[in-house]
Tab-separated table of N, CA and C in Angstrom:
chain	number	residue	atom	x	y	z
A	1	PRO	N	-36.341	-35.426	9.166
A	1	PRO	CA	-36.970	-35.021	10.413
A	1	PRO	C	-36.905	-33.559	10.906
A	2	PRO	N	-37.694	-33.284	11.982
A	2	PRO	CA	-37.876	-32.056	12.427
A	2	PRO	C	-36.541	-31.578	13.045
A	3	ALA	N	-35.611	-32.480	13.446
A	3	ALA	CA	-34.312	-31.736	13.993
A	3	ALA	C	-33.179	-31.603	12.971
A	4	ALA	N	-33.524	-31.799	11.668
A	4	ALA	CA	-32.642	-31.864	10.684
A	4	ALA	C	-32.279	-30.340	10.375
A	5	ILE	N	-30.989	-30.182	10.197
A	5	ILE	CA	-30.515	-28.621	9.930
A	5	ILE	C	-30.795	-28.359	8.462
A	6	VAL	N	-31.463	-27.424	7.964
A	6	VAL	CA	-31.848	-27.035	6.961
A	6	VAL	C	-31.088	-25.786	6.536
A	7	GLY	N	-30.496	-25.864	5.336
A	7	GLY	CA	-29.826	-24.760	4.868
A	7	GLY	C	-28.809	-24.829	3.701
A	8	ASP	N	-28.255	-23.968	3.394
A	8	ASP	CA	-27.145	-24.185	2.145
A	8	ASP	C	-25.679	-24.453	3.012
A	9	PRO	N	-25.089	-25.453	2.602
A	9	PRO	CA	-24.006	-26.005	3.065
A	9	PRO	C	-22.775	-24.813	3.130
A	10	VAL	N	-22.272	-24.630	4.141
A	10	VAL	CA	-21.116	-23.834	4.291
A	10	VAL	C	-19.992	-24.056	3.757
A	11	GLU	N	-19.427	-23.203	2.778
A	11	GLU	CA	-18.130	-23.515	2.067
A	11	GLU	C	-17.189	-23.119	2.817
A	12	ALA	N	-16.001	-23.790	2.536
A	12	ALA	CA	-14.728	-23.379	3.484
A	12	ALA	C	-14.064	-22.075	2.863
A	13	PRO	N	-13.794	-21.357	3.697
A	13	PRO	CA	-12.924	-20.338	3.154
A	13	PRO	C	-11.976	-20.481	2.472
A	14	GLN	N	-11.736	-19.698	1.236
A	14	GLN	CA	-10.553	-19.957	0.256
A	14	GLN	C	-9.147	-19.435	0.956
A	15	ALA	N	-7.984	-20.009	0.809
A	15	ALA	CA	-7.007	-19.897	1.373
A	15	ALA	C	-6.265	-18.494	0.462
A	16	VAL	N	-5.832	-17.663	1.137
A	16	VAL	CA	-5.234	-16.632	0.505
A	16	VAL	C	-3.844	-17.093	-0.378
A	17	PRO	N	-3.983	-16.818	-1.626
A	17	PRO	CA	-2.716	-17.402	-2.425
A	17	PRO	C	-1.318	-16.741	-1.726
A	18	GLN	N	-0.217	-17.617	-1.992
A	18	GLN	CA	0.998	-17.428	-1.543
A	18	GLN	C	1.432	-16.125	-2.214
A	19	ARG	N	1.232	-15.867	-3.687
A	19	ARG	CA	1.633	-14.690	-3.848
A	19	ARG	C	0.868	-13.395	-3.730
A	20	VAL	N	-0.307	-13.392	-3.071
A	20	VAL	CA	-0.973	-12.386	-2.463
A	20	VAL	C	-0.252	-12.042	-1.156
A	21	ARG	N	-0.202	-13.078	-0.466
A	21	ARG	CA	0.295	-12.971	0.884
A	21	ARG	C	1.765	-12.237	0.880
A	22	ARG	N	2.596	-12.742	-0.161
A	22	ARG	CA	3.903	-12.105	-0.331
A	22	ARG	C	3.783	-10.483	-0.728
A	23	ALA	N	2.969	-10.232	-1.761
A	23	ALA	CA	2.499	-8.967	-2.131
A	23	ALA	C	2.218	-8.060	-0.742
A	24	VAL	N	1.287	-8.511	-0.064
A	24	VAL	CA	0.733	-7.655	1.139
A	24	VAL	C	1.904	-7.518	1.884
A	25	MET	N	3.006	-8.526	2.132
A	25	MET	CA	3.971	-8.491	3.070
A	25	MET	C	5.001	-7.551	2.189
A	26	LEU	N	5.249	-7.181	1.075
A	26	LEU	CA	5.744	-6.139	0.344
A	26	LEU	C	5.388	-4.848	0.701
A	27	LEU	N	3.883	-4.770	0.780
A	27	LEU	CA	3.245	-3.531	1.032
A	27	LEU	C	3.166	-2.924	2.489
A	28	TRP	N	3.474	-3.995	3.415
A	28	TRP	CA	3.614	-3.667	4.948
A	28	TRP	C	5.014	-3.170	5.004
A	29	THR	N	6.136	-3.848	4.423
A	29	THR	CA	7.427	-3.543	4.469
A	29	THR	C	7.714	-2.179	3.834
A	30	SER	N	7.033	-1.757	2.738
A	30	SER	CA	7.061	-0.509	2.241
A	30	SER	C	6.628	0.767	3.040
A	31	MET	N	5.548	0.248	3.754
A	31	MET	CA	4.857	1.186	4.744
A	31	MET	C	5.998	1.677	5.761
A	32	ALA	N	6.371	0.482	6.378
A	32	ALA	CA	7.415	0.586	7.527
A	32	ALA	C	8.441	1.392	6.944
A	33	LEU	N	9.223	1.272	5.825
A	33	LEU	CA	10.356	1.961	5.377
A	33	LEU	C	9.956	3.373	5.180
A	34	ALA	N	8.640	3.775	4.854
A	34	ALA	CA	8.139	5.074	4.768
A	34	ALA	C	8.232	5.976	6.083
A	35	VAL	N	8.076	5.337	7.207
A	35	VAL	CA	8.171	6.260	8.435
A	35	VAL	C	9.465	6.943	8.680
A	36	PRO	N	10.790	6.207	8.226
A	36	PRO	CA	11.933	7.114	8.540
A	36	PRO	C	11.941	8.150	7.345
A	37	VAL	N	11.284	7.849	6.179
A	37	VAL	CA	11.298	8.899	4.975
A	37	VAL	C	10.620	10.093	5.675
A	38	CYS	N	9.373	9.757	6.076
A	38	CYS	CA	8.589	11.009	6.863
A	38	CYS	C	9.283	11.711	7.834
A	39	ALA	N	10.164	11.087	8.606
A	39	ALA	CA	10.642	11.622	9.529
A	39	ALA	C	12.023	12.644	9.039
A	40	LEU	N	12.654	12.075	8.029
A	40	LEU	CA	13.596	12.900	7.391
A	40	LEU	C	13.239	14.219	6.771
A	41	GLU	N	11.771	13.934	6.110
A	41	GLU	CA	11.287	14.950	5.453
A	41	GLU	C	11.018	16.070	6.218
A	42	ILE	N	10.163	15.793	7.623
A	42	ILE	CA	10.116	16.674	8.695
A	42	ILE	C	11.552	17.285	9.097
A	43	SER	N	12.178	16.409	9.235
A	43	SER	CA	13.682	17.229	9.935
A	43	SER	C	14.468	18.096	8.852
A	44	ARG	N	14.057	17.713	7.696
A	44	ARG	CA	14.859	18.618	6.725
A	44	ARG	C	14.071	20.042	6.188
A	45	ASN	N	12.840	20.239	6.485
A	45	ASN	CA	12.111	21.350	6.243
A	45	ASN	C	11.826	22.303	7.459
A	46	PRO	N	12.506	23.492	7.775
A	46	PRO	CA	12.507	24.405	8.658
A	46	PRO	C	10.939	24.711	8.783
A	47	GLU	N	9.996	25.148	8.004
A	47	GLU	CA	8.772	25.445	8.258
A	47	GLU	C	8.018	24.288	9.090
A	48	TYR	N	8.279	23.117	9.267
A	48	TYR	CA	7.746	22.077	9.913
A	48	TYR	C	7.806	22.378	11.455
A	49	GLY	N	8.863	23.077	11.839
A	49	GLY	CA	9.431	23.248	12.995
A	49	GLY	C	8.377	24.117	13.968
A	50	GLU	N	7.654	24.918	13.184
A	50	GLU	CA	6.493	25.761	14.010
A	50	GLU	C	5.539	24.669	14.296
A	51	GLY	N	4.906	24.928	15.405
A	51	GLY	CA	3.823	24.214	16.340
A	51	GLY	C	2.795	23.977	15.478
A	52	GLY	N	1.995	24.560	15.039
A	52	GLY	CA	1.067	24.578	14.309
A	52	GLY	C	1.102	23.428	13.019
A	53	VAL	N	1.908	23.993	12.267
A	53	VAL	CA	2.455	23.281	10.996
A	53	VAL	C	2.882	21.832	11.408
A	54	LEU	N	3.864	21.685	12.276
A	54	LEU	CA	4.240	20.370	12.673
A	54	LEU	C	3.110	19.747	13.007
A	55	VAL	N	2.085	19.770	13.858
A	55	VAL	CA	0.987	19.026	14.088
A	55	VAL	C	0.124	18.857	13.116
A	56	ALA	N	-0.042	19.646	12.401
A	56	ALA	CA	-0.767	19.237	10.903
A	56	ALA	C	-0.286	18.227	10.007
A	57	MET	N	1.178	18.484	9.894
A	57	MET	CA	1.800	17.348	9.097
A	57	MET	C	1.825	16.307	9.964
A	58	LEU	N	1.923	16.230	11.005
A	58	LEU	CA	1.818	14.713	11.803
A	58	LEU	C	0.462	14.061	11.682
A	59	ILE	N	-0.591	14.942	11.570
A	59	ILE	CA	-1.777	14.438	11.589
A	59	ILE	C	-2.125	13.680	10.061
A	60	VAL	N	-1.474	14.617	9.073
A	60	VAL	CA	-1.785	14.213	7.832
A	60	VAL	C	-1.077	13.028	7.402
A	61	TYR	N	0.223	12.773	8.229
A	61	TYR	CA	1.029	11.400	7.837
A	61	TYR	C	0.059	10.330	8.713
A	62	ALA	N	-0.272	10.485	10.019
A	62	ALA	CA	-0.957	9.590	10.694
A	62	ALA	C	-2.150	9.149	9.731
A	63	LEU	N	-3.149	10.077	9.013
A	63	LEU	CA	-4.224	9.575	8.565
A	63	LEU	C	-3.616	8.702	7.128
A	64	MET	N	-2.527	9.209	6.569
A	64	MET	CA	-2.123	8.698	5.224
A	64	MET	C	-1.773	7.004	5.776
A	65	PHE	N	-1.057	6.927	6.900
A	65	PHE	CA	-0.449	5.603	7.372
A	65	PHE	C	-1.981	4.644	7.681
A	66	ALA	N	-2.695	5.083	8.422
A	66	ALA	CA	-4.055	4.570	8.474
A	66	ALA	C	-4.675	4.139	7.276
A	67	PHE	N	-4.847	4.997	6.217
A	67	PHE	CA	-5.461	4.684	5.019
A	67	PHE	C	-4.651	3.607	4.338
A	68	THR	N	-3.328	3.473	4.440
A	68	THR	CA	-2.457	2.579	3.581
A	68	THR	C	-2.547	1.220	4.303
A	69	ALA	N	-2.729	1.438	5.674
A	69	ALA	CA	-3.068	-0.192	6.423
A	69	ALA	C	-4.274	-0.501	6.267
A	70	LEU	N	-5.481	0.230	6.087
A	70	LEU	CA	-6.878	-0.229	5.655
A	70	LEU	C	-6.536	-0.839	4.160
A	71	LEU	N	-5.947	-0.207	3.304
A	71	LEU	CA	-5.662	-0.877	1.961
A	71	LEU	C	-4.976	-2.214	1.928
A	72	ASN	N	-3.928	-2.542	2.830
A	72	ASN	CA	-3.213	-3.602	3.011
A	72	ASN	C	-4.150	-4.596	3.522
A	73	VAL	N	-4.670	-4.329	4.344
A	73	VAL	CA	-5.755	-5.209	4.864
A	73	VAL	C	-6.834	-5.490	3.754
A	74	LYS	N	-7.577	-4.715	3.320
A	74	LYS	CA	-8.431	-5.049	2.268
A	74	LYS	C	-8.112	-5.739	1.258
A	75	VAL	N	-6.680	-5.570	0.916
A	75	VAL	CA	-5.932	-6.284	-0.652
A	75	VAL	C	-5.828	-7.787	-0.043
A	76	TYR	N	-5.478	-7.804	1.182
A	76	TYR	CA	-5.439	-9.306	1.850
A	76	TYR	C	-6.734	-9.948	1.859
A	77	ARG	N	-7.763	-9.494	1.918
A	77	ARG	CA	-9.090	-9.993	2.107
A	77	ARG	C	-9.817	-10.076	0.655
A	78	GLY	N	-9.017	-9.713	-0.191
A	78	GLY	CA	-9.585	-9.809	-1.627
A	78	GLY	C	-10.443	-8.779	-2.416
A	79	ARG	N	-10.369	-7.432	-1.675
A	79	ARG	CA	-11.206	-6.581	-2.224
A	79	ARG	C	-10.484	-5.684	-3.286
A	80	ASN	N	-11.065	-6.142	-4.615
A	80	ASN	CA	-10.508	-5.407	-5.851
A	80	ASN	C	-10.264	-3.905	-5.712
A	81	TRP	N	-11.362	-3.097	-5.243
A	81	TRP	CA	-11.114	-1.634	-4.991
A	81	TRP	C	-9.846	-1.357	-4.502
A	82	ALA	N	-9.503	-2.175	-3.364
A	82	ALA	CA	-8.320	-1.695	-2.458
A	82	ALA	C	-7.144	-2.112	-3.729
A	83	ARG	N	-7.094	-3.345	-4.173
A	83	ARG	CA	-6.006	-3.422	-5.194
A	83	ARG	C	-5.917	-2.420	-6.392
A	84	VAL	N	-7.055	-1.880	-7.023
A	84	VAL	CA	-7.040	-0.924	-7.921
A	84	VAL	C	-6.381	0.543	-7.138
A	85	THR	N	-6.956	0.969	-5.859
A	85	THR	CA	-6.580	2.238	-5.306
A	85	THR	C	-4.950	1.918	-5.321
A	86	THR	N	-4.543	0.933	-4.500
A	86	THR	CA	-3.115	0.908	-4.413
A	86	THR	C	-2.140	0.987	-5.768
A	87	PHE	N	-2.873	0.399	-6.869
A	87	PHE	CA	-2.089	0.669	-8.064
A	87	PHE	C	-1.980	2.197	-8.481
A	88	VAL	N	-3.062	2.705	-8.234
A	88	VAL	CA	-3.201	4.605	-8.457
A	88	VAL	C	-2.173	5.197	-7.710
A	89	PHE	N	-2.128	4.554	-6.510
A	89	PHE	CA	-1.055	5.279	-5.422
A	89	PHE	C	0.192	4.886	-5.893
A	90	VAL	N	0.378	3.765	-6.336
A	90	VAL	CA	1.861	3.606	-6.736
A	90	VAL	C	2.290	4.327	-8.065
A	91	LEU	N	1.387	4.482	-8.855
A	91	LEU	CA	1.377	5.218	-10.245
A	91	LEU	C	1.804	6.822	-9.902
A	92	ILE	N	1.133	7.222	-8.599
A	92	ILE	CA	1.184	8.658	-8.195
A	92	ILE	C	2.726	8.688	-7.580
A	93	GLY	N	2.927	7.682	-6.726
A	93	GLY	CA	4.276	7.638	-6.112
A	93	GLY	C	5.408	7.685	-7.218
A	94	ALA	N	5.127	6.802	-8.401
A	94	ALA	CA	6.150	6.839	-9.194
A	94	ALA	C	6.709	8.159	-10.005
A	95	TYR	N	5.246	8.682	-10.181
A	95	TYR	CA	5.425	10.095	-10.595
A	95	TYR	C	6.247	11.185	-10.063
A	96	PHE	N	5.831	11.121	-8.554
A	96	PHE	CA	6.575	12.188	-7.943
A	96	PHE	C	7.945	11.602	-7.323
A	97	THR	N	8.254	10.568	-7.583
A	97	THR	CA	9.724	9.969	-7.255
A	97	THR	C	10.706	10.449	-8.472
A	98	PHE	N	9.972	10.324	-9.779
A	98	PHE	CA	11.059	10.737	-10.879
A	98	PHE	C	10.358	12.133	-11.461
A	99	SER	N	9.681	12.809	-10.633
A	99	SER	CA	9.395	14.128	-11.272
A	99	SER	C	10.326	15.084	-11.557
A	100	PRO	N	10.558	15.656	-12.624
A	100	PRO	CA	11.628	16.760	-12.613
A	100	PRO	C	11.519	17.981	-11.763
A	101	VAL	N	10.503	18.199	-11.570
A	101	VAL	CA	10.081	19.276	-10.358
A	101	VAL	C	10.882	19.262	-9.312
A	102	GLU	N	11.813	20.277	-9.221
A	102	GLU	CA	12.633	20.410	-8.037
A	102	GLU	C	12.171	20.634	-6.713
A	103	ASP	N	12.520	20.290	-5.712
A	103	ASP	CA	11.963	20.524	-4.135
A	103	ASP	C	12.805	21.914	-3.898
A	104	SER	N	12.372	22.837	-3.142
A	104	SER	CA	13.015	23.747	-2.577
A	104	SER	C	14.405	23.254	-1.925
A	105	LEU	N	14.187	22.203	-1.010
A	105	LEU	CA	15.191	21.542	-0.336
A	105	LEU	C	15.798	20.456	-1.083
A	106	PRO	N	16.833	20.165	-1.327
A	106	PRO	CA	17.402	18.699	-1.937
A	106	PRO	C	16.926	17.702	-0.591
A	107	SER	N	16.599	16.559	-1.107
A	107	SER	CA	16.497	15.258	-0.206
A	107	SER	C	17.794	14.593	0.295
A	108	SER	N	17.973	14.148	1.138
A	108	SER	CA	19.213	13.359	1.228
A	108	SER	C	19.196	12.208	0.637
A	109	VAL	N	20.302	11.537	0.493
A	109	VAL	CA	20.807	10.188	-0.218
A	109	VAL	C	19.783	9.028	0.302
A	110	ILE	N	19.818	9.115	1.667
A	110	ILE	CA	19.103	7.846	2.612
A	110	ILE	C	17.865	8.373	2.165
A	111	GLU	N	17.120	9.313	2.273
A	111	GLU	CA	15.467	9.607	1.816
A	111	GLU	C	15.541	9.269	0.345
A	112	SER	N	16.316	9.508	-0.498
A	112	SER	CA	16.212	9.018	-1.947
A	112	SER	C	16.160	7.352	-2.342
A	113	VAL	N	16.950	6.769	-1.278
A	113	VAL	CA	17.127	5.523	-1.528
A	113	VAL	C	16.369	5.035	-0.991
A	114	LEU	N	15.569	5.255	0.114
A	114	LEU	CA	14.392	4.535	0.842
A	114	LEU	C	13.224	4.945	-0.032
A	115	ASN	N	13.019	5.958	-0.545
A	115	ASN	CA	11.995	6.235	-1.473
A	115	ASN	C	11.966	5.234	-2.698
A	116	LEU	N	13.275	5.227	-3.309
A	116	LEU	CA	13.239	4.048	-4.500
A	116	LEU	C	13.227	2.617	-4.106
A	117	VAL	N	13.608	2.360	-2.852
A	117	VAL	CA	13.261	1.082	-2.502
A	117	VAL	C	11.804	0.791	-2.124
A	118	CYS	N	11.075	1.854	-1.527
A	118	CYS	CA	9.492	1.686	-1.456
A	118	CYS	C	9.017	1.444	-2.618
A	119	LEU	N	9.461	2.304	-3.571
A	119	LEU	CA	8.714	2.218	-4.880
A	119	LEU	C	9.370	0.821	-5.607
A	120	VAL	N	10.239	0.322	-5.573
A	120	VAL	CA	10.269	-1.013	-5.979
A	120	VAL	C	9.635	-2.004	-5.280
A	121	LEU	N	9.518	-2.198	-4.042
A	121	LEU	CA	8.633	-3.323	-3.185
A	121	LEU	C	7.126	-2.999	-3.797
A	122	GLU	N	6.843	-1.656	-3.932
A	122	GLU	CA	5.322	-1.569	-4.192
A	122	GLU	C	5.136	-2.008	-5.505
A	123	CYS	N	6.015	-1.949	-6.395
A	123	CYS	CA	5.910	-2.055	-7.960
A	123	CYS	C	6.012	-3.615	-8.082
A	124	ILE	N	6.597	-4.471	-7.348
A	124	ILE	CA	6.637	-6.051	-7.346
A	124	ILE	C	5.317	-6.593	-6.819
A	125	ALA	N	4.830	-5.881	-5.884
A	125	ALA	CA	3.622	-6.082	-4.919
A	125	ALA	C	2.420	-6.085	-6.079
A	126	VAL	N	2.225	-4.981	-6.482
A	126	VAL	CA	1.190	-4.746	-7.694
A	126	VAL	C	1.275	-5.739	-8.838
A	127	TYR	N	2.521	-5.745	-9.235
A	127	TYR	CA	2.597	-6.864	-10.350
A	127	TYR	C	2.028	-8.382	-9.750
A	128	TRP	N	2.295	-8.546	-8.546
A	128	TRP	CA	1.956	-9.932	-8.034
A	128	TRP	C	0.339	-10.027	-8.055
A	129	LEU	N	0.000	-8.772	-7.713
A	129	LEU	CA	-1.436	-8.548	-7.308
A	129	LEU	C	-2.326	-8.725	-8.883
A	130	PHE	N	-1.918	-8.286	-9.885
A	130	PHE	CA	-2.298	-8.265	-10.997
A	130	PHE	C	-2.018	-9.210	-12.071
A	131	THR	N	-1.038	-10.207	-11.593
A	131	THR	CA	-1.032	-11.444	-12.580
A	131	THR	C	-1.540	-12.560	-11.921
A	132	PRO	N	-2.008	-13.642	-12.506
A	132	PRO	CA	-2.262	-15.079	-11.770
A	132	PRO	C	-1.128	-15.493	-10.913
A	133	PRO	N	-1.377	-16.087	-9.861
A	133	PRO	CA	-2.981	-16.301	-9.317
A	133	PRO	C	-3.451	-15.174	-8.298
A	134	GLY	N	-2.579	-14.179	-8.408
A	134	GLY	CA	-3.036	-13.047	-7.934
A	134	GLY	C	-4.549	-12.470	-8.097
A	135	THR	N	-4.720	-12.608	-9.465
A	135	THR	CA	-6.101	-12.159	-9.972
A	135	THR	C	-6.963	-12.923	-9.713
A	136	ASP	N	-7.263	-14.129	-9.578
A	136	ASP	CA	-7.989	-14.843	-9.154
A	136	ASP	C	-8.517	-14.683	-7.720
A	137	TRP	N	-7.806	-14.169	-6.991
A	137	TRP	CA	-8.083	-13.885	-5.362
A	137	TRP	C	-9.186	-12.634	-5.461
A	138	PHE	N	-9.059	-11.962	-6.515
A	138	PHE	CA	-9.955	-10.607	-6.474
A	138	PHE	C	-11.058	-10.799	-7.628
A	139	LYS	N	-11.452	-11.785	-8.023
A	139	LYS	CA	-12.694	-12.312	-8.462
A	139	LYS	C	-13.592	-12.261	-7.766
A	140	ARG	N	-14.701	-11.934	-8.048
A	140	ARG	CA	-16.066	-11.915	-7.447
A	140	ARG	C	-16.398	-13.437	-6.920
A	141	ARG	N	-16.702	-13.558	-5.688
A	141	ARG	CA	-17.133	-14.750	-5.411
A	141	ARG	C	-18.747	-14.853	-5.220
A	142	LYS	N	-19.358	-16.095	-5.515
A	142	LYS	CA	-20.593	-16.188	-5.278
A	142	LYS	C	-21.359	-16.224	-3.930
């Protein structure tokens, strides 16, 4: 009849797998733990005390946190590029965590422990995102 609705049936949105939700929660937790790490790094570097350098570092940290938040949201929504980018950042973070290159100023024990905890949380999250059922969430949908 003329009043009939014509069109493709609307598919119900897929539920985010529990593992992906937990992985994203770990990524958010790691991001929250990174805030005091950044504050500790700023406080232990005397050159950051200068006005322009401090402002520049705060802007850089704000941009990093904003991009990380965007990645977390996109991972939750099933965007594969965000999952791969997160994996690459975890690899880079692991390299710098265990890098033999010495900083000019040694980091505190708290800063080192927080960095290690963040890395462990991110590794678990990436593992969950790259193993089933996490991998199914990132397959292209029709």
